[in-house]
PDB file of C-alpha atoms in Angstrom:
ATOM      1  CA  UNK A  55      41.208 -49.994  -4.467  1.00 91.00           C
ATOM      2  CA  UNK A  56      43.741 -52.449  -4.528  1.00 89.00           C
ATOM      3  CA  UNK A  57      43.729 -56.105  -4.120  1.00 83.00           C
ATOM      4  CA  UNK A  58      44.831 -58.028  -0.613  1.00 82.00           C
ATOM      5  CA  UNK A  59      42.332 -60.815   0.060  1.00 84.00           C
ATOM      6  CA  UNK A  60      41.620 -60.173   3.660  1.00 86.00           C
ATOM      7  CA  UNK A  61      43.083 -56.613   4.356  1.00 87.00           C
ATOM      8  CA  UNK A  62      40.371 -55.850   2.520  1.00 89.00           C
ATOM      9  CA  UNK A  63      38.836 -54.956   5.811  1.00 91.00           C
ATOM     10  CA  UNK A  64      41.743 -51.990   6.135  1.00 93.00           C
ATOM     11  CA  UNK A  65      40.417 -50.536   3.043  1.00 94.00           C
ATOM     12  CA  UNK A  66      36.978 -50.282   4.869  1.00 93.00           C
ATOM     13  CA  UNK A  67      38.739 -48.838   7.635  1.00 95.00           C
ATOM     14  CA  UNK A  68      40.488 -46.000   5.503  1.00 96.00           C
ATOM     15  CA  UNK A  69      37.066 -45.129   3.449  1.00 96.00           C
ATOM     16  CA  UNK A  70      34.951 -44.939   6.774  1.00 96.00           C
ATOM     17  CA  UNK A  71      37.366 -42.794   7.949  1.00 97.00           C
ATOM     18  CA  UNK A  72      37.249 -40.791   5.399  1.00 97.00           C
ATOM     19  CA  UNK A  73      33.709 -40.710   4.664  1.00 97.00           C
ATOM     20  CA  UNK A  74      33.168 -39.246   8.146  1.00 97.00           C
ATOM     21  CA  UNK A  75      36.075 -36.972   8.478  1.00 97.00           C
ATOM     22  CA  UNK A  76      35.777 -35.167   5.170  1.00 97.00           C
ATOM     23  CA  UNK A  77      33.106 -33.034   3.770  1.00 96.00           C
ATOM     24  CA  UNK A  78      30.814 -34.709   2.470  1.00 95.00           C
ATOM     25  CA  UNK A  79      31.156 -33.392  -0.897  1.00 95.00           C
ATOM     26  CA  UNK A  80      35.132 -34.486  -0.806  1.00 95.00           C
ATOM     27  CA  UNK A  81      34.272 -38.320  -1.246  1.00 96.00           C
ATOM     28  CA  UNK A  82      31.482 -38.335  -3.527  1.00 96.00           C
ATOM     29  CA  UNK A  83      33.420 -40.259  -5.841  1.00 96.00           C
ATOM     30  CA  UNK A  84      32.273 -41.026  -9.611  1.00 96.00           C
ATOM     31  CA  UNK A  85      34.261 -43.159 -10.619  1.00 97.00           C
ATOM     32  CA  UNK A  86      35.344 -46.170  -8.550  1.00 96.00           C
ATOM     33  CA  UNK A  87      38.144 -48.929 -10.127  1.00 95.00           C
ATOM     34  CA  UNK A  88      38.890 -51.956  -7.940  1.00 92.00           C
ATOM     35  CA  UNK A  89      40.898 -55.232  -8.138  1.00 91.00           C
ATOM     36  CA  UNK A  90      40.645 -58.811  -6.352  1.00 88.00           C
ATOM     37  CA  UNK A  91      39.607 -57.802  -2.734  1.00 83.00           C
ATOM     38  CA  UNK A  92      39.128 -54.079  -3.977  1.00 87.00           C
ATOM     39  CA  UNK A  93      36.362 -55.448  -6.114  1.00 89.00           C
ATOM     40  CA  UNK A  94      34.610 -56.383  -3.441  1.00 87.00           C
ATOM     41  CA  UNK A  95      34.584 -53.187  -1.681  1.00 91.00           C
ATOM     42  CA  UNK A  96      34.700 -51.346  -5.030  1.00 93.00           C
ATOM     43  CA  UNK A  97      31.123 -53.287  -5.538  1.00 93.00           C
ATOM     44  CA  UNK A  98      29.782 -52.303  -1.773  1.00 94.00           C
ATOM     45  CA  UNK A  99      30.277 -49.230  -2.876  1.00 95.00           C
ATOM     46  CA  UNK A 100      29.435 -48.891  -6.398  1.00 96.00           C
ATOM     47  CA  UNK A 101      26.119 -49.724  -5.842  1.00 96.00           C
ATOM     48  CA  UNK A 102      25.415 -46.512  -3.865  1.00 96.00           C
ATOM     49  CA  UNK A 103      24.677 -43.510  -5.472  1.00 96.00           C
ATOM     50  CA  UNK A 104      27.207 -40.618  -5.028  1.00 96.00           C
ATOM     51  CA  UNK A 105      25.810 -38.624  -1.672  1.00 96.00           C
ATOM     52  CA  UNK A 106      24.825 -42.226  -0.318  1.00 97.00           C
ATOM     53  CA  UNK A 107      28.293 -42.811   1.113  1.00 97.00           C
ATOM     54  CA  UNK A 108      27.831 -42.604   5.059  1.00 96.00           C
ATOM     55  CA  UNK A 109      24.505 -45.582   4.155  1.00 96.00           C
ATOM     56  CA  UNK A 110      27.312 -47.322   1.880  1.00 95.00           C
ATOM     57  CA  UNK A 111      29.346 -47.228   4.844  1.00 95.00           C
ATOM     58  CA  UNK A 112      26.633 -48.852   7.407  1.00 95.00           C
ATOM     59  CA  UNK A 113      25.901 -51.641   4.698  1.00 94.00           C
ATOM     60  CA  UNK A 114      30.403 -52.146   4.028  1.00 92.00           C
ATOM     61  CA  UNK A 115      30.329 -52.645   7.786  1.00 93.00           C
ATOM     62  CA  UNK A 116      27.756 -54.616   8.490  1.00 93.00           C
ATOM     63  CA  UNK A 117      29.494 -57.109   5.743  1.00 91.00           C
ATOM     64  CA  UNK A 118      32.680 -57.013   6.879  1.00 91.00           C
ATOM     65  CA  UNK A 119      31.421 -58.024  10.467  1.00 91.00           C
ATOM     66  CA  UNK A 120      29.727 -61.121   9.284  1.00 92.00           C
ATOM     67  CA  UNK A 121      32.222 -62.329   6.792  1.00 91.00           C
ATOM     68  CA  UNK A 122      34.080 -65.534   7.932  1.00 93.00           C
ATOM     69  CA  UNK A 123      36.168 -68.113   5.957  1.00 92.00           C
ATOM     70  CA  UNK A 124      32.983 -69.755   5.050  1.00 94.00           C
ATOM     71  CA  UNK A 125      31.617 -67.262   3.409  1.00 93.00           C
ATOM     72  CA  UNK A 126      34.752 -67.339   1.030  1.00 92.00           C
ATOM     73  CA  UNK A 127      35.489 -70.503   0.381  1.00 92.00           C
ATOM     74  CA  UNK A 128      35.250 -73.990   1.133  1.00 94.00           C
ATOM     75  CA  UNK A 129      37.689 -77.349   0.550  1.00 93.00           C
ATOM     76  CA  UNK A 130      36.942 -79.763  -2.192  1.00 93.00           C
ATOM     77  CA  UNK A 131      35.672 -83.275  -1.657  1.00 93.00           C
ATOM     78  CA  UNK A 132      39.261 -84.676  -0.262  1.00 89.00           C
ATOM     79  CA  UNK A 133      40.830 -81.605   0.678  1.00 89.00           C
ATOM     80  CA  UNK A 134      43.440 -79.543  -0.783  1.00 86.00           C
ATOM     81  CA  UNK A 135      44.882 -82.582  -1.786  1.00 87.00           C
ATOM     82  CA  UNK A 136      42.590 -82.353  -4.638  1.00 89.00           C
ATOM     83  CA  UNK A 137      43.490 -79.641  -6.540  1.00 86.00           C
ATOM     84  CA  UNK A 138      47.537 -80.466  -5.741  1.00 84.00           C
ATOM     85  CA  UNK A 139      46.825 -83.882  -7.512  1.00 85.00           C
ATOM     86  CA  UNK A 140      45.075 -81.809 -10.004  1.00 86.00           C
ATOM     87  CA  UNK A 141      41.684 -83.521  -9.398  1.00 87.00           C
ATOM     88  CA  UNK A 142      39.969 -80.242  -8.543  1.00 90.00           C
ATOM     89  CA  UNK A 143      40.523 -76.741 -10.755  1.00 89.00           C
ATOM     90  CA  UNK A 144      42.195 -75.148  -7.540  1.00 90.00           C
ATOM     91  CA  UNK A 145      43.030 -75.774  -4.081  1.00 90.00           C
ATOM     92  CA  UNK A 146      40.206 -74.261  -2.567  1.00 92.00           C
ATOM     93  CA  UNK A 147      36.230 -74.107  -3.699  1.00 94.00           C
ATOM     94  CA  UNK A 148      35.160 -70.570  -3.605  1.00 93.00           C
ATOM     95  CA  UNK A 149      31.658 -71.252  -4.605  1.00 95.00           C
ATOM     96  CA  UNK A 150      30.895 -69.339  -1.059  1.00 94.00           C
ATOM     97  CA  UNK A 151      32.445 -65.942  -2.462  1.00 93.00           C
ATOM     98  CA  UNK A 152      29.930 -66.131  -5.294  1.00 94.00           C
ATOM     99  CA  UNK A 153      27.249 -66.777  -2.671  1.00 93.00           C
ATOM    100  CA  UNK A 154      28.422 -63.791  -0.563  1.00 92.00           C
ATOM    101  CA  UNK A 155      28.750 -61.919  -3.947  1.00 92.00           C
ATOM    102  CA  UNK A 156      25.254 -62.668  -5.169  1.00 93.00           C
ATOM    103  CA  UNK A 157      23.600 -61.809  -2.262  1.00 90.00           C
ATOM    104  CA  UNK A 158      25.331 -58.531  -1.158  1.00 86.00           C
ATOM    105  CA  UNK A 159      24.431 -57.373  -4.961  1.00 91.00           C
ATOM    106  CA  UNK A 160      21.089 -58.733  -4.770  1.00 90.00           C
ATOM    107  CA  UNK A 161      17.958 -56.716  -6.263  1.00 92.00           C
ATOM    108  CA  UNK A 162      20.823 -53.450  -7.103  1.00 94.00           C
ATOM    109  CA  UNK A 163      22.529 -51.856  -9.743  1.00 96.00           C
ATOM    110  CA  UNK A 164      25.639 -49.827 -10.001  1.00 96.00           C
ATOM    111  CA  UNK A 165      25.135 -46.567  -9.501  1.00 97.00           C
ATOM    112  CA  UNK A 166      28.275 -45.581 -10.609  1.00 96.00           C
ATOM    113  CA  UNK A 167      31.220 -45.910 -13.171  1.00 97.00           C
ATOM    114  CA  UNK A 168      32.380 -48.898 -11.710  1.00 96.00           C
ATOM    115  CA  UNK A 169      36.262 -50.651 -13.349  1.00 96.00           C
ATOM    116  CA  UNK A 170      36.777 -54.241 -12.176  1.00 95.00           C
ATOM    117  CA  UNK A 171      40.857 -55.729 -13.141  1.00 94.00           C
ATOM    118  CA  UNK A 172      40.788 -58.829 -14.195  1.00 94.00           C
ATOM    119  CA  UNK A 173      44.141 -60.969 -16.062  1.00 94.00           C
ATOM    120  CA  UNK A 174      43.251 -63.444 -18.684  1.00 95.00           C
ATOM    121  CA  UNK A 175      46.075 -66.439 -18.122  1.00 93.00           C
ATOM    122  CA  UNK A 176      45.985 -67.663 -21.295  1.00 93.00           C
ATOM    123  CA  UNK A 177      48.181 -64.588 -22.773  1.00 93.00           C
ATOM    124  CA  UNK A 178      48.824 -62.142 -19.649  1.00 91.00           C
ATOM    125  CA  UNK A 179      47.116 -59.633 -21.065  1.00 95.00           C
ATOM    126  CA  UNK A 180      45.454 -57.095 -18.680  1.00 94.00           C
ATOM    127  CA  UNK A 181      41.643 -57.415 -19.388  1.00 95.00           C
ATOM    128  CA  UNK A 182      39.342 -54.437 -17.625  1.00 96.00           C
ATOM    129  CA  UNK A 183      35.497 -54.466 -17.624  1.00 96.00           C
ATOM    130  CA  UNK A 184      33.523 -51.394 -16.680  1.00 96.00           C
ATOM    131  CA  UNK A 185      30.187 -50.880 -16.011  1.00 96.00           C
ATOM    132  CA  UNK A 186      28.075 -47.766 -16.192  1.00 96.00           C
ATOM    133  CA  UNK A 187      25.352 -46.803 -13.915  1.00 95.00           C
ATOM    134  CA  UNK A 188      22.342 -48.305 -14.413  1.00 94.00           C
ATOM    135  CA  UNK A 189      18.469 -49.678 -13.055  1.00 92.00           C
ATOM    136  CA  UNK A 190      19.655 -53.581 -13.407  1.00 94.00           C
ATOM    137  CA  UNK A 191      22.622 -55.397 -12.395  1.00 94.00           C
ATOM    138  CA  UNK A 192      24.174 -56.706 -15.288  1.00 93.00           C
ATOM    139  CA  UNK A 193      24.298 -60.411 -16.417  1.00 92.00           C
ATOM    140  CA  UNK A 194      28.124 -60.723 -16.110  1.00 94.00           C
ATOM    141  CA  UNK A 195      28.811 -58.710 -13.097  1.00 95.00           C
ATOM    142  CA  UNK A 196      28.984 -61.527 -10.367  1.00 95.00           C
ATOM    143  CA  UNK A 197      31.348 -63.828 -12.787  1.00 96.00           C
ATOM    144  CA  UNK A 198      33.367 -60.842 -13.499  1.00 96.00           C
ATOM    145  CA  UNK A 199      33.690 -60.050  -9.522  1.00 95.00           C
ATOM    146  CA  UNK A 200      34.568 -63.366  -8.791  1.00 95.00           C
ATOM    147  CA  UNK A 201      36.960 -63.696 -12.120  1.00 95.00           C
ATOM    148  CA  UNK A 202      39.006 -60.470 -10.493  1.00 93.00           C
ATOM    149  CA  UNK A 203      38.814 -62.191  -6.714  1.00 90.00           C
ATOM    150  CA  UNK A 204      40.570 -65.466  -8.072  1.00 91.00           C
ATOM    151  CA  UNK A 205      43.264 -66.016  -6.693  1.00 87.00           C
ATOM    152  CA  UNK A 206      45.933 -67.679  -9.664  1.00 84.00           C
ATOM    153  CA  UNK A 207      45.898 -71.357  -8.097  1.00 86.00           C
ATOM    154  CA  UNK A 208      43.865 -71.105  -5.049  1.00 89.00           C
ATOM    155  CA  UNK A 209      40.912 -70.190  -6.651  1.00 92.00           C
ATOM    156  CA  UNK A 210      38.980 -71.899  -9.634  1.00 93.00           C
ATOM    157  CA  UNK A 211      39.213 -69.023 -12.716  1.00 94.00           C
ATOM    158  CA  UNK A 212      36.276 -68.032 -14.201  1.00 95.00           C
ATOM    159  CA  UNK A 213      36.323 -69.050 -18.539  1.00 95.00           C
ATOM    160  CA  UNK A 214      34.663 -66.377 -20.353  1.00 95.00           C
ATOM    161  CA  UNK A 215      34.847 -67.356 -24.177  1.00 93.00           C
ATOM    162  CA  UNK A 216      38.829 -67.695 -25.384  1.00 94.00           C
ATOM    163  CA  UNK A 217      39.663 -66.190 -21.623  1.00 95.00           C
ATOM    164  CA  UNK A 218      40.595 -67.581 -18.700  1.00 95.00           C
ATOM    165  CA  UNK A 219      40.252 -64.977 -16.214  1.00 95.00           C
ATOM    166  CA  UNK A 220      41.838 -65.137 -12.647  1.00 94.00           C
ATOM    167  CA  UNK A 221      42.772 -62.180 -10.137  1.00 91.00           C
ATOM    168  CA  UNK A 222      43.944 -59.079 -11.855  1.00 88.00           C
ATOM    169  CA  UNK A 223      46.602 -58.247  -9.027  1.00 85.00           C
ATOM    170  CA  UNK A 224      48.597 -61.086 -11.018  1.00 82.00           C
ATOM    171  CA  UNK A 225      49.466 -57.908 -13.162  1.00 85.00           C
ATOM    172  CA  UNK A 226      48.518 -54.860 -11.644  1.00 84.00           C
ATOM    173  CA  UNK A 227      47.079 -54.450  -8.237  1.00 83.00           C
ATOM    174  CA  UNK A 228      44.873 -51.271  -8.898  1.00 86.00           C
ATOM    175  CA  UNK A 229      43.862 -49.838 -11.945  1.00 89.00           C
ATOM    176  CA  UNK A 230      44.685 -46.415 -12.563  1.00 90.00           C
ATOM    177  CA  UNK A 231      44.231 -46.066 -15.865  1.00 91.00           C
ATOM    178  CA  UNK A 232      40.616 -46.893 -15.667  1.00 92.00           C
ATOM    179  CA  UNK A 233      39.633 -44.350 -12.509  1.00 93.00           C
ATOM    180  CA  UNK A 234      41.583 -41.270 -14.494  1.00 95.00           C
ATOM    181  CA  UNK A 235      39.687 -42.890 -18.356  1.00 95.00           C
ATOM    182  CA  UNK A 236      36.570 -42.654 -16.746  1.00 95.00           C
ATOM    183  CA  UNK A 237      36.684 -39.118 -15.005  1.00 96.00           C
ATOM    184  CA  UNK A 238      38.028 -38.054 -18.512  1.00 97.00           C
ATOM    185  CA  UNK A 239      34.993 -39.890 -20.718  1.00 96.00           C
ATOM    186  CA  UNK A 240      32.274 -37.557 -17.786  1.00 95.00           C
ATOM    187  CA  UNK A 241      34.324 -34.524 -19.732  1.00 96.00           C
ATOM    188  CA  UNK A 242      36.913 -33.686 -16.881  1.00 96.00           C
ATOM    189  CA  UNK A 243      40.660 -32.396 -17.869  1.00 97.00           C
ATOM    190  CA  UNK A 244      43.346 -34.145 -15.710  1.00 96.00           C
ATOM    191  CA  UNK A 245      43.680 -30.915 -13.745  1.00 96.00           C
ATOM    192  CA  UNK A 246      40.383 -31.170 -12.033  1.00 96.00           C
ATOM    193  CA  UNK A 247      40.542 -35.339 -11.256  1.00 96.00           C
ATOM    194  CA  UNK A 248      41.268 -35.858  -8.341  1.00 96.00           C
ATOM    195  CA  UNK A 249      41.763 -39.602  -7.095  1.00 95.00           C
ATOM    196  CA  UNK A 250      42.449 -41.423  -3.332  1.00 95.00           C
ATOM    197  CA  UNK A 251      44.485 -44.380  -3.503  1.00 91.00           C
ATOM    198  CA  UNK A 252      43.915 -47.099  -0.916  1.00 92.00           C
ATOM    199  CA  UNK A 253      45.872 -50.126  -1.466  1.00 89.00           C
ATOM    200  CA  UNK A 254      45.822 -53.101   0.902  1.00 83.00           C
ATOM    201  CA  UNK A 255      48.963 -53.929   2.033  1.00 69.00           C
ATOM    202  CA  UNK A 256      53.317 -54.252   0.829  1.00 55.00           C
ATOM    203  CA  UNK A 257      53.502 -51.117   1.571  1.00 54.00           C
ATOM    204  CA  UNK A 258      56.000 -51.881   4.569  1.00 56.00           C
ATOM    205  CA  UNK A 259      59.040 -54.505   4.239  1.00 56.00           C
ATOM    206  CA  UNK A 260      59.843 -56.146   7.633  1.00 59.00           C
ATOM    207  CA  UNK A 261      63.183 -56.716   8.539  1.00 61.00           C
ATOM    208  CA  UNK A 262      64.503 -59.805   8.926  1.00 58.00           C
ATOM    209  CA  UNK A 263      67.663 -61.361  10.048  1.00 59.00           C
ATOM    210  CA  UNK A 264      70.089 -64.138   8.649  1.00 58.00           C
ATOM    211  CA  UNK A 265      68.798 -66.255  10.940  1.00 62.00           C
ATOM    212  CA  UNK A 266      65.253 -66.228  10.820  1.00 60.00           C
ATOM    213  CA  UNK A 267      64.695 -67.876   7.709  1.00 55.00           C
ATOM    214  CA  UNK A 268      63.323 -70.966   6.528  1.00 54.00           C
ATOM    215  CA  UNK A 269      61.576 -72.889   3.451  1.00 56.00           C
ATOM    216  CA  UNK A 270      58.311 -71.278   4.355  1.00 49.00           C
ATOM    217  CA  UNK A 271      59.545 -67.969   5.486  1.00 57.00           C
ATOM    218  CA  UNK A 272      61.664 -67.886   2.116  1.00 55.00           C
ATOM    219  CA  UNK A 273      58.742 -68.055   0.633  1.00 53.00           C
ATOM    220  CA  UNK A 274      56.915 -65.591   2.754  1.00 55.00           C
ATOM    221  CA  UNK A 275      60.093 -63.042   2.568  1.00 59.00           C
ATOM    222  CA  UNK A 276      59.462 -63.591  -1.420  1.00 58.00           C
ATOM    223  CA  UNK A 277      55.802 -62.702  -1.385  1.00 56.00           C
ATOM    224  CA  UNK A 278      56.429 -59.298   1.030  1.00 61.00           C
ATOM    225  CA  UNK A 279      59.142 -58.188  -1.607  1.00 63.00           C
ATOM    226  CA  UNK A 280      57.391 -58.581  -4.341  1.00 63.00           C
ATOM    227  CA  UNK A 281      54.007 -57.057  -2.936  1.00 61.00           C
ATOM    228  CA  UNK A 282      56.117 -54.432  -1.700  1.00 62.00           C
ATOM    229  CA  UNK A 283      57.655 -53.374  -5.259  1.00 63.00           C
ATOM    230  CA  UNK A 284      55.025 -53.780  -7.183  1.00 64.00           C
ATOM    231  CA  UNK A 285      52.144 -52.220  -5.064  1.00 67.00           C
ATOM    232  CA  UNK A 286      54.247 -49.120  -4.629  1.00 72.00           C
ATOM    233  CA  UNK A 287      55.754 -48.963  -8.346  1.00 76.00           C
ATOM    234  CA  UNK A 288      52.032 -49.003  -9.200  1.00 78.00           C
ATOM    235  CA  UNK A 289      51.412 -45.118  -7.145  1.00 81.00           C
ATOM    236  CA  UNK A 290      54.775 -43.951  -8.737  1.00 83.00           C
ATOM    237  CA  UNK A 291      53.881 -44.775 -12.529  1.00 83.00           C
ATOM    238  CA  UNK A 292      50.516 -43.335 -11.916  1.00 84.00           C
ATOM    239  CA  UNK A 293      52.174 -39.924 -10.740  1.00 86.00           C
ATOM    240  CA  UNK A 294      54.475 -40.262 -14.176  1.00 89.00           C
ATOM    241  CA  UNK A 295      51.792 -40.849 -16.451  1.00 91.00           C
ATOM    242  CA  UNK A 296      49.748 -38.101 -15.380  1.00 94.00           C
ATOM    243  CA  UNK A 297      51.292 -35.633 -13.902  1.00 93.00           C
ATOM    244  CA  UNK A 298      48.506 -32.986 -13.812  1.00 96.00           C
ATOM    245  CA  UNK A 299      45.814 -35.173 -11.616  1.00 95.00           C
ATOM    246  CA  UNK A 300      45.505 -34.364  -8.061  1.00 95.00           C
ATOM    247  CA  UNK A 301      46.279 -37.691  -5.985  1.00 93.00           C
ATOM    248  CA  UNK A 302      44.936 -36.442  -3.067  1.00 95.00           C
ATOM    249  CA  UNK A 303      45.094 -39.118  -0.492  1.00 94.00           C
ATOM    250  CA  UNK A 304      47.374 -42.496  -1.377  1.00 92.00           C
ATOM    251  CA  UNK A 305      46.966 -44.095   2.377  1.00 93.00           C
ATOM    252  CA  UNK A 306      48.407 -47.768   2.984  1.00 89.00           C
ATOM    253  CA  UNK A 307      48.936 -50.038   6.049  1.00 89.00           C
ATOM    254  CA  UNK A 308      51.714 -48.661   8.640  1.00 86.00           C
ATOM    255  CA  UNK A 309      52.224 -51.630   9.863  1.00 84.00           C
ATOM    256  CA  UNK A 310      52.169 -55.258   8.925  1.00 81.00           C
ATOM    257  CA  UNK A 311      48.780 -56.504   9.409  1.00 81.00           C
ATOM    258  CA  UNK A 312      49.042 -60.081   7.904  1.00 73.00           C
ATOM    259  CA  UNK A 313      52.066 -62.428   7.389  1.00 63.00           C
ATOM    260  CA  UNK A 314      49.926 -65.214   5.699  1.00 65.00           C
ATOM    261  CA  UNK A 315      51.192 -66.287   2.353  1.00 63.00           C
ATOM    262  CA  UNK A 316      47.281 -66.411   1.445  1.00 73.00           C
ATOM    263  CA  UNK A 317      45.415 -63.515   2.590  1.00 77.00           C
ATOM    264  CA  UNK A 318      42.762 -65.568   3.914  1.00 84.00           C
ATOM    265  CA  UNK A 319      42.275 -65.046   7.955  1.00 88.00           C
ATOM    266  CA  UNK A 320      38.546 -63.433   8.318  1.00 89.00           C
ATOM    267  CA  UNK A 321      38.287 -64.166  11.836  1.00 92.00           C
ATOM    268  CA  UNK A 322      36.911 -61.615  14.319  1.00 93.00           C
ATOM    269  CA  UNK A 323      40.395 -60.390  15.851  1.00 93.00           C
ATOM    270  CA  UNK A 324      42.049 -60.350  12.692  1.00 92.00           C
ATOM    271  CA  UNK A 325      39.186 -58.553  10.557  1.00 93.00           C
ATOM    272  CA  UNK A 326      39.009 -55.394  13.426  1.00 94.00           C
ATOM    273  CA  UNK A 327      42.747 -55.317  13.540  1.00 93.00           C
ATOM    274  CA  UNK A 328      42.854 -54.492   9.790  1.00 92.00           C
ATOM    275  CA  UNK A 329      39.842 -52.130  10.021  1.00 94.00           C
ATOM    276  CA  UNK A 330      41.588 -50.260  13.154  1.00 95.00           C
ATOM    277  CA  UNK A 331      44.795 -49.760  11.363  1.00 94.00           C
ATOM    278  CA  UNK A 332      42.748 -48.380   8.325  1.00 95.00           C
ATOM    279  CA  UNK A 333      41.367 -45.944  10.536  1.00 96.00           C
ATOM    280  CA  UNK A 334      44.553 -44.773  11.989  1.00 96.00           C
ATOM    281  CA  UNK A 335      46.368 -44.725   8.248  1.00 95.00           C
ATOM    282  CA  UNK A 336      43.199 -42.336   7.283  1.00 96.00           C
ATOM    283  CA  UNK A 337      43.101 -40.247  10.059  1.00 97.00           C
ATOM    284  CA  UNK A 338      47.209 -38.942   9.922  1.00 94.00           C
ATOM    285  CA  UNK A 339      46.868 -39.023   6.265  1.00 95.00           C
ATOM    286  CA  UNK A 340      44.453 -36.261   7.070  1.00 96.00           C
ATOM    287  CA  UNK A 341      46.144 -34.541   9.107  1.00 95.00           C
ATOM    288  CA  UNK A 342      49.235 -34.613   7.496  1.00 93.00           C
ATOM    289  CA  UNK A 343      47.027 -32.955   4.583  1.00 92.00           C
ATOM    290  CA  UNK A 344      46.817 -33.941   0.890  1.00 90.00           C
ATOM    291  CA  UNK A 345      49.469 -35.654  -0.864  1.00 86.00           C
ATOM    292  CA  UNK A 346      51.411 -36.429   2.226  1.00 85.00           C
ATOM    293  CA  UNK A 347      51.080 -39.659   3.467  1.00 82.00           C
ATOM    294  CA  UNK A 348      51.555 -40.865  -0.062  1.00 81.00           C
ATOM    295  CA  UNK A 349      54.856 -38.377  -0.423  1.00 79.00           C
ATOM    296  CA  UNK A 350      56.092 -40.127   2.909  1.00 76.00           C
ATOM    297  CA  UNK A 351      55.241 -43.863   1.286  1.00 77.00           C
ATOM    298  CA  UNK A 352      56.945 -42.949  -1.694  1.00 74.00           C
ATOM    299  CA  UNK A 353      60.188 -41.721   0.138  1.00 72.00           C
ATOM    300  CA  UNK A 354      60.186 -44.717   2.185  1.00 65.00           C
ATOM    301  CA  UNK A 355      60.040 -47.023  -1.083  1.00 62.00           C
ATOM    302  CA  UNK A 356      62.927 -45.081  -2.465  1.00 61.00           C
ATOM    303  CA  UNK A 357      65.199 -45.700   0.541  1.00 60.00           C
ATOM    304  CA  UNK A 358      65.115 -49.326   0.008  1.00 58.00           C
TER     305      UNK A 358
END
């Protein structure tokens, strides 16, 4: 699961969808690898035990409907203008998310493999924590949640040792390598892996014309590119590097669900908008049948 701040709701629209619509058998997943806002719902689910999916799914939802700004982050004592002056770590204060994080892990454990991205600033290098199943949460998890949520600059990063660690979409958006490394390490040959991709957003590049642009939108234009490029590159080197794995279902947004330079809108409208086109994306990936919706994404990243 791919990073996306709040489209992180789509991503709980896609796996309810598919959690219901599937045999049940077909999303027991073992292995579950998540990044930024794909941590969060890589967590949710993590900490159910394969066959638990459809109670995962009741407890996802429930969050997701309660979630508001607040529960993600707060302004500093004097307002952004605090961490622009460089006063504060960051503009915003997201001692909320590690709130929300605490408590929606409260009194569980993982209960399976469970990959969280994270990029340490100091050097760029891609750093990856995984955590086995277990009885007890461990020590590190909620720092290394909130480490892969933190957003370069608008969140605070979280120092672990020589690392600064800050939102591992700043390098890669999903993690691969770790969902196909763990399925290998339970004794599996690349022929019988199969993996779903669900990635929160860039997968669609709005047109624009010459004269709809401004500073901001420049900037806006900028970010869609990029997401664009990147999120999509991401699905194509996994299909190079391992060519034998079954990527079953890659399903992103049809649409464009967010134009906010920060992903942070968690109001009502916005959150069931997400979660609606999530279900949509799932159910005519399903349709179409395995491998299809992600051919069709693929072909459309081509042609631009």
């Amino acid at each position: 699961m791919s990073g996306g701040g709040d489209l992180g709701a789509y991503q709980m629209g896609v796996l309810k969808t598919l959690i219901y619509n599937l045999p049940e058998i077909e999303t027991q997943w073992d292995v579950v690898s998540g990044v930024s806002a794909g941590t969060l719902n890589g967590a949710s689910l993590a900490i159910f035990a394969p066959g638990e999916e459809k109670e995962y799914v009741e407890f996802a939802s429930a969050m997701w409907e309660g979630i508001t700004a607040a529960d993600i982050f707060k302004l500093w004592p004097g307002g952004i203008a605090t961490g622009v002056l460089g006063l504060a770590p960051s503009l915003l204060n997201n001692a909320p998310l590690r709130n929300l994080i605490t408590n929606v892990t409260a009194g569980r454990s993982f209960k399976r493999r469970f990959s969280i991205g994270t990029c340490d600033a100091n050097n760029a290098e891609y750093v990856v924590y995984t955590y086995e199943p277990s009885d007890t949460l461990p020590e590190d998890a909620v720092d290394t949640l909130i480490a892969s949520a933190a957003i370069d600059g608008v969140f605070p990063p979280v120092i672990r040792g020589e690392r600064t660690l800050v939102d591992g979409g700043s390098i890669w958006n999903t993690n691969i390598f770790s969902a196909v490394d763990g399925c290998r390490e339970m004794g599996f040959d690349d022929s019988n892996i199969i993996v779903d991709y669900v990635l929160c957003g860039g997968q669609t590049l709005k047109k624009r014309s010459t004269d709809d642009f401004h500073a901001l939108k420049h900037l806006l234009n900028a970010r869609d590119i990029s997401n664009f490029y990147s999120g999509m590159a991401d699905v194509e080197r996994s299909k190079i590097f391992y060519p034998d794995v079954n990527f079953r279902y890659t399903i992103a947004p049809s649409e464009q669900i967010s134009e906010a330079f920060i992903p942070l809108d968690f109001s009502p409208a916005h959150k069931q908008r997400c979660i609606d086109v999530g279900v949509k994306d799932a159910l005519n990936a399903i349709k179409l049948g395995e491998g299809v919706y992600g051919d069709i994404l693929l072909d459309y990243y081509h042609a631009q």
